[in-house]
mmCIF file of C-alpha atoms and ligand atoms in Angstrom:
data_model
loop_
_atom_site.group_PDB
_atom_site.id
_atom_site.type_symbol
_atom_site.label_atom_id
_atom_site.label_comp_id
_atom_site.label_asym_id
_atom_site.label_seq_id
_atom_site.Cartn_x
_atom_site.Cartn_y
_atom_site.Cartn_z
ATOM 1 C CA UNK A 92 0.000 0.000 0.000
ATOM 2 C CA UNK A 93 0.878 3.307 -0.848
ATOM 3 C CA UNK A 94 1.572 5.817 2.027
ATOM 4 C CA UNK A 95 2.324 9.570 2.557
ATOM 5 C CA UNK A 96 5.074 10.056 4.827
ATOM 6 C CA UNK A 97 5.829 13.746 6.470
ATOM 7 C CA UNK A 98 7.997 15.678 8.862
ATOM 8 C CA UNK A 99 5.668 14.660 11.499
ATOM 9 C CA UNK A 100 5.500 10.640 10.346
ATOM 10 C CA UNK A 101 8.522 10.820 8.690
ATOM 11 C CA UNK A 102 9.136 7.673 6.116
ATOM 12 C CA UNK A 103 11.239 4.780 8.285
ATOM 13 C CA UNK A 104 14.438 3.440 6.804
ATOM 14 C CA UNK A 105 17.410 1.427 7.554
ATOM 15 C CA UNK A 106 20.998 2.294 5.622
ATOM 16 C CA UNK A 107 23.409 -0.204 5.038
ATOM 17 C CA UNK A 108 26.979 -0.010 4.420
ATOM 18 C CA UNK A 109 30.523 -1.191 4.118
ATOM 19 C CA UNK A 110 33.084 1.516 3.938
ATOM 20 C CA UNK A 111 33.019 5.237 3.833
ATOM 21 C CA UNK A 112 29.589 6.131 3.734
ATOM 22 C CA UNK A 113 29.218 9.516 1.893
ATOM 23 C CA UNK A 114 26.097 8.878 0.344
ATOM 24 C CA UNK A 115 24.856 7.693 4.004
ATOM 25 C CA UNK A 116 25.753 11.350 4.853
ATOM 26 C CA UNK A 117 24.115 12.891 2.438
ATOM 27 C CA UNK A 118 20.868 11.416 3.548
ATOM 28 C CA UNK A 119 21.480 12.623 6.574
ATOM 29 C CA UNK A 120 22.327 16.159 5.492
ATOM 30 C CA UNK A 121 18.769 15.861 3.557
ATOM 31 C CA UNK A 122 17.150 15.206 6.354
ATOM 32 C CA UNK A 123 18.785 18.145 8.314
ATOM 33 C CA UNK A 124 17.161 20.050 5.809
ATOM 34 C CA UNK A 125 13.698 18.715 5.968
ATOM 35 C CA UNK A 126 13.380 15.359 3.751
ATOM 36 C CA UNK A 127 10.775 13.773 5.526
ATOM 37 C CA UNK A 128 12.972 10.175 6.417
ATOM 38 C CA UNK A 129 14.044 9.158 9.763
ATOM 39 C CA UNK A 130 17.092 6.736 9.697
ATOM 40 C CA UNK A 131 16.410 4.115 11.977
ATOM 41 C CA UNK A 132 19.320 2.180 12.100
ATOM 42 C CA UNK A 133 22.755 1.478 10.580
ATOM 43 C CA UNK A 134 24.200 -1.412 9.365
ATOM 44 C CA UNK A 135 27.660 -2.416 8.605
ATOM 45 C CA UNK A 136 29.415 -5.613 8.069
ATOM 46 C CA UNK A 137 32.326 -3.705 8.376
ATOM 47 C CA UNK A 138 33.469 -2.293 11.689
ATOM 48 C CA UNK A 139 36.136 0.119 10.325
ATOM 49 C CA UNK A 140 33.780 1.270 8.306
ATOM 50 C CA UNK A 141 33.806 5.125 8.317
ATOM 51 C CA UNK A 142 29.820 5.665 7.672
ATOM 52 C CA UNK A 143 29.287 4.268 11.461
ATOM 53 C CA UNK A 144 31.368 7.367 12.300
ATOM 54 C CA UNK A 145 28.912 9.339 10.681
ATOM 55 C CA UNK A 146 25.874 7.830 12.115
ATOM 56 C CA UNK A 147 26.992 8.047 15.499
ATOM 57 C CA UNK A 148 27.614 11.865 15.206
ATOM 58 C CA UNK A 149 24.096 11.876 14.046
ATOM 59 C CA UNK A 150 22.564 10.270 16.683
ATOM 60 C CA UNK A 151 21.964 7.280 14.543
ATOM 61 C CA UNK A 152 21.772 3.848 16.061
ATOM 62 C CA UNK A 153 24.632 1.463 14.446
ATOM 63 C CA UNK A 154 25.208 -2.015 14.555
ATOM 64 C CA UNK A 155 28.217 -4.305 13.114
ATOM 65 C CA UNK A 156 27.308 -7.709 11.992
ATOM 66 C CA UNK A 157 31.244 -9.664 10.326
ATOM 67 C CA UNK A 158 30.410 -12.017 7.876
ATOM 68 C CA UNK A 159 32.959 -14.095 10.072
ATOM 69 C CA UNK A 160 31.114 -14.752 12.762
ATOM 70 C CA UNK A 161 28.124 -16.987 11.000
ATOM 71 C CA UNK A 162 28.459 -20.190 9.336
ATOM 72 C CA UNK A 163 26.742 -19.322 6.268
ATOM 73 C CA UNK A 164 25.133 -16.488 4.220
ATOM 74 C CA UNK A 165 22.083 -17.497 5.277
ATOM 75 C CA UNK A 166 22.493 -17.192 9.147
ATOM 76 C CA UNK A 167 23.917 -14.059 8.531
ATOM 77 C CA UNK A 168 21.189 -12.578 6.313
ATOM 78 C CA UNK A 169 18.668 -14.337 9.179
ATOM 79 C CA UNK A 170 20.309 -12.103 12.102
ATOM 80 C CA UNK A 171 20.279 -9.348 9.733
ATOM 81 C CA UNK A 172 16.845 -9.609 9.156
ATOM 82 C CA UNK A 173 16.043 -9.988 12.481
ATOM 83 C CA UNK A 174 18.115 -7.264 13.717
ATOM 84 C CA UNK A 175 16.478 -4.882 10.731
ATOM 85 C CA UNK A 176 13.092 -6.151 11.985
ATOM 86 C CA UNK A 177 13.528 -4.530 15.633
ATOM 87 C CA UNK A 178 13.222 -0.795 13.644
ATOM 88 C CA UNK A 179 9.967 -1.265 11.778
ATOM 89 C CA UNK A 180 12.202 0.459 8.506
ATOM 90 C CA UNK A 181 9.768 0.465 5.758
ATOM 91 C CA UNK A 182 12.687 0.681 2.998
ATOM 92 C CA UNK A 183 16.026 -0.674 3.509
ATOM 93 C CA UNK A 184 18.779 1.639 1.952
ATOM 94 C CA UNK A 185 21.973 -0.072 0.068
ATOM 95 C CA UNK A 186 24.639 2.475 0.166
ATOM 96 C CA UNK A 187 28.053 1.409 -0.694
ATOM 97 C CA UNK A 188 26.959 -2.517 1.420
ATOM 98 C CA UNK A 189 29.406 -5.117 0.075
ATOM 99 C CA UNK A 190 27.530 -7.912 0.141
ATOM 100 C CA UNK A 191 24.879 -10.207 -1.704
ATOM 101 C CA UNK A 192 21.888 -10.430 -0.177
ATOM 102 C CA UNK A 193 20.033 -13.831 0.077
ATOM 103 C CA UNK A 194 17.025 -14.713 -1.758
ATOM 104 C CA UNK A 195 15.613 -15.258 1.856
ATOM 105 C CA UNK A 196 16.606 -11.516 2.785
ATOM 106 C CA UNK A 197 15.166 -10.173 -0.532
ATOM 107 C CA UNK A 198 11.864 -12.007 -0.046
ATOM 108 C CA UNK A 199 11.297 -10.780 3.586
ATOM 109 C CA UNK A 200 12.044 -7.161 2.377
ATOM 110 C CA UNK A 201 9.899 -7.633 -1.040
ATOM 111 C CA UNK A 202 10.480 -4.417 -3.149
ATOM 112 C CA UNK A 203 11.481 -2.427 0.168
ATOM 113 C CA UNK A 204 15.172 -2.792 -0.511
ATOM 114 C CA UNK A 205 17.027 0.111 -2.552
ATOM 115 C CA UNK A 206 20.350 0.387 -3.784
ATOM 116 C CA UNK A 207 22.689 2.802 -6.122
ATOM 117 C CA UNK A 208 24.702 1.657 -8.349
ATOM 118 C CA UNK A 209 27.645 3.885 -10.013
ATOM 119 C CA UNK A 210 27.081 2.996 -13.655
ATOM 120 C CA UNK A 211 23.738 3.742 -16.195
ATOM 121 C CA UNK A 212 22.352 0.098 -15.421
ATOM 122 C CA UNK A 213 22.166 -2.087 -17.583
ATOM 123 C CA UNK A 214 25.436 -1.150 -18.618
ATOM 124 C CA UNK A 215 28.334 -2.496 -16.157
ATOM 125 C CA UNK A 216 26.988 -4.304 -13.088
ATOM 126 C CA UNK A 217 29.485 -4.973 -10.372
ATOM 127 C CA UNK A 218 32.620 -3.255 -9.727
ATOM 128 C CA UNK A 219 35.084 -0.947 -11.683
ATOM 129 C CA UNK A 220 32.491 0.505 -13.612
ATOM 130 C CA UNK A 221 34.371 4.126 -13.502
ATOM 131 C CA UNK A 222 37.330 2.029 -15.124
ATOM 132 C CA UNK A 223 35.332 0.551 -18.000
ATOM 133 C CA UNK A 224 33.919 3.726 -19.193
ATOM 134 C CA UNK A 225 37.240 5.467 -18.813
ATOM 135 C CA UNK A 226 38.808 2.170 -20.754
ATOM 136 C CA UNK A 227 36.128 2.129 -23.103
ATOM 137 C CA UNK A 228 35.486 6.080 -24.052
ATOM 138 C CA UNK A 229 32.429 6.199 -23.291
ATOM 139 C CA UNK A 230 30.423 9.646 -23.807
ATOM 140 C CA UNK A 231 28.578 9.366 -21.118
ATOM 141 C CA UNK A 232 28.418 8.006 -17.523
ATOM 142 C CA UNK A 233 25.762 8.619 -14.481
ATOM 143 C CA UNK A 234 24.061 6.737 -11.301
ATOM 144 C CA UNK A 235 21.329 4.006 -10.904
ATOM 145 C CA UNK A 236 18.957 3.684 -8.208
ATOM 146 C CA UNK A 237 17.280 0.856 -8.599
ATOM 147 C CA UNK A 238 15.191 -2.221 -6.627
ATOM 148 C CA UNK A 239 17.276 -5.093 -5.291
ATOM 149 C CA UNK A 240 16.292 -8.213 -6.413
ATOM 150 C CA UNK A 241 17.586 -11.847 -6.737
ATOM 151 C CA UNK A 242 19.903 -10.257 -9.958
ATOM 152 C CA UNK A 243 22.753 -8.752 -9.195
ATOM 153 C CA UNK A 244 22.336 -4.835 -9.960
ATOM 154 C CA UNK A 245 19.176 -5.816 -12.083
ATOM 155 C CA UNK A 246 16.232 -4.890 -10.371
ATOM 156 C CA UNK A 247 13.964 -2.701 -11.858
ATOM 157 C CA UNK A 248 15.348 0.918 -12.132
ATOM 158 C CA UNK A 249 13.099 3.654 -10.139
ATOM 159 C CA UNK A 250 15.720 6.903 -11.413
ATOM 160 C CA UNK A 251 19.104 7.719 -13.112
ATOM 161 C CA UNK A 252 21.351 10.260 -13.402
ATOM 162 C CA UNK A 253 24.132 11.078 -16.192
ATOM 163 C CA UNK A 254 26.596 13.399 -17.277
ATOM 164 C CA UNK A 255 29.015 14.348 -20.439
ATOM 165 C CA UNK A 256 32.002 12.200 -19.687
ATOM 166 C CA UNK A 257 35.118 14.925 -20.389
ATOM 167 C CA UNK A 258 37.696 13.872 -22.375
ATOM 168 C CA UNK A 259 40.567 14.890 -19.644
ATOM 169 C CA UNK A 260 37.770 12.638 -17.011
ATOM 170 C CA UNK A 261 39.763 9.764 -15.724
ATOM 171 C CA UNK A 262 38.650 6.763 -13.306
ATOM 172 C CA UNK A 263 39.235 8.907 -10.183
ATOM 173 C CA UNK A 264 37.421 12.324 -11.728
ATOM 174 C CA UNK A 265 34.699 9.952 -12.737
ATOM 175 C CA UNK A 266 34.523 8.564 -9.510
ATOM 176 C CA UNK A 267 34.077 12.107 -7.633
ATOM 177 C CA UNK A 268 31.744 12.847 -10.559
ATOM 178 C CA UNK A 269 29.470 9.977 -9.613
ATOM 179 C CA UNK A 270 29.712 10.679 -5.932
ATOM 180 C CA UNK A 271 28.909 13.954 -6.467
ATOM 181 C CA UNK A 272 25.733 13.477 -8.644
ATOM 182 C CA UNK A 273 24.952 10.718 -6.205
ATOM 183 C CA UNK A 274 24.278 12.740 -3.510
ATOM 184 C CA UNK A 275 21.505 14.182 -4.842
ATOM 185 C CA UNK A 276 20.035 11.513 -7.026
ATOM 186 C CA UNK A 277 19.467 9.029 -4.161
ATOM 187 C CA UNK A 278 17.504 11.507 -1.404
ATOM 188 C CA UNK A 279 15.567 12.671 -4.727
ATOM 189 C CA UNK A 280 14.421 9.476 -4.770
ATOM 190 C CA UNK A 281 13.671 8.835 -0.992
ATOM 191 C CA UNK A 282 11.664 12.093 -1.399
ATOM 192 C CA UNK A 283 9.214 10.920 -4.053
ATOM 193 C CA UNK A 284 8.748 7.690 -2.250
ATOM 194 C CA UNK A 285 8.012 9.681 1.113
ATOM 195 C CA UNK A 286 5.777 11.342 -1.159
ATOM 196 C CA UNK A 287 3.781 8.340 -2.232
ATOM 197 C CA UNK A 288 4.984 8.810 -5.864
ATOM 198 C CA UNK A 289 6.621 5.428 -6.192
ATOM 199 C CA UNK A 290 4.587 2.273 -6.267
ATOM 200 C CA UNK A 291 8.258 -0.840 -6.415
ATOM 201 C CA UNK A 292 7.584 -4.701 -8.008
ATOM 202 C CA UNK A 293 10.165 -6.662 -8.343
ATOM 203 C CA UNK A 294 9.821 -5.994 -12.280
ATOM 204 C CA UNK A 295 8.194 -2.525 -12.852
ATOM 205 C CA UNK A 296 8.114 0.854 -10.877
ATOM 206 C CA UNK A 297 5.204 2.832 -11.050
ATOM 207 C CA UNK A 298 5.780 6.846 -11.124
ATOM 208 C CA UNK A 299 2.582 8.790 -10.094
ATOM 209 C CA UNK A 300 0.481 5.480 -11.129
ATOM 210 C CA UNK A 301 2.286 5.113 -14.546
ATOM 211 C CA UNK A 302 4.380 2.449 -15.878
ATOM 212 C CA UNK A 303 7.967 3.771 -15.779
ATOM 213 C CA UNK A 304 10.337 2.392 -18.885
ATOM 214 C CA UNK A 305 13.260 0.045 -18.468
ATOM 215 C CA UNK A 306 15.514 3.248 -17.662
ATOM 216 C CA UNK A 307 13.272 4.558 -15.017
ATOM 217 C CA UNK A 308 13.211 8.505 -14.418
ATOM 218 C CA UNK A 309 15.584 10.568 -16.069
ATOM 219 C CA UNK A 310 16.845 12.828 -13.678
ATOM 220 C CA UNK A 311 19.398 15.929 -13.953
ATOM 221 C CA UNK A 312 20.472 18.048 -11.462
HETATM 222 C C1 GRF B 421 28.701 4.472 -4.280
HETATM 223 O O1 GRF B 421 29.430 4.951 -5.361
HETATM 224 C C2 GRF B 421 27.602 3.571 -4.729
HETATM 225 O O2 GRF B 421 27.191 3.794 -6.034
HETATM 226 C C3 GRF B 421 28.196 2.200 -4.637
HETATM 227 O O3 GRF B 421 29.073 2.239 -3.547
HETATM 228 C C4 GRF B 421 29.535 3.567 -3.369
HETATM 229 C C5 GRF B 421 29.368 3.905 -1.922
HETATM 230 O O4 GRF B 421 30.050 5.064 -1.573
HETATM 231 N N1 GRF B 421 27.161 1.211 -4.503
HETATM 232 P P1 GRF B 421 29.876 5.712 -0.126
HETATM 233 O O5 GRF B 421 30.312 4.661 0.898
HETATM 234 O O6 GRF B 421 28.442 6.100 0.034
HETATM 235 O O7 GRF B 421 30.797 6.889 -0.120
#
């Protein structure tokens, strides 16, 4: 069901990360400045991860789950779940989380879970994706939010973002590029949602009641 979310029922969401967290932080900046969202909780399996830094001088909750201390990804994903489940989050936020998610994960959190991908899905999933445009010239380059599903980085996309690739742009320019652009492009998206302008399946997104197309919303900013 579709719900309106505002300053004074602001929209519930966990973030999880691995590392340094930046586009945790600009969430939280968002919020500072009135995007409805209230960040429940943050996850990391990664307890040098710099984004728990953040959280904490937030006031965010934070928790550390190692992949090294369960048998299997399953157990993990179960006392991640569980552990997720405590804070009620009605979308759980990928930001920079190393890690495949179970199908058992994905399934509890049906078309709640988000995550941003640094490349114009469905061109390069996985990692380096600043190196393969920068190795193969490509014009342009830009963001993906998109929903998680069983496929790796091939959930149906809700919003992207690009930009003219320069022709001095190398790996690390693109890289602050996409960060940069990033920032914006994934609490534009947590706003429509709080708005009630996203309806997420596991194979379409539905903008203001209408069927988005493959590449989702086309967003500059
Ligand atoms: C982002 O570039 C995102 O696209 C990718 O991981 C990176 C996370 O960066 N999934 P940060 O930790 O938010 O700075």
């Amino acid at each position: 069901m579709i719900q309106n979310y505002n300053s004074q029922n602001p929209l519930p969401i966990a973030v999880l990360i691995s590392g340094n967290g930046s586009n945790l932080q600009a969430i939280i900046d968002a919020i500072a400045k009135g995007l409805p969202v209230e960040i429940k909780i943050v996850i990391s399996n990664n307890p040098q991860a710099y984004g728990l830094e953040r959280a904490k001088q937030a006031h965010i909750p934070t928790h550390v789950l190692q992949a090294q201390d369960f048998p299997t990804r399953v157990d993990y994903d179960k006392e991640l779940i569980a552990c997720l489940d405590q804070f009620q989050p009605r979308l759980i936020i990928l930001a920079g989380f190393m890690r495949i998610l179970s199908a058992l994960f994905i399934e509890h959190f049906n078309n709640r879970i988000l995550n941003i991908h640094p490349a114009l899905l469905p061109k390069y999933p996985g990692l380096n994706t600043h190196q393969m445009v920068y190795n193969n010239k490509d014009k342009i380059h830009g963001s993906t939010v998109h929903v998680v599903t069983e496929h790796l980085d091939a959930g149906p996309i809700i919003a992207q973002s690009a930009f003219a690739v320069d022709e001095s742009d190398d790996p690390a320019s693109l890289t602050a590029k996409i960060k940069q652009l990033e920032h914006k492009l994934y609490p534009h998206v947590l706003a429509l949602y709080a708005q009630g302008k996203l309806d997420l399946h596991q194979d379409k997104v539905f903008y203001e009641g209408k069927l988005l197309p493959k590449q989702g919303l086309q967003l500059s900013f």
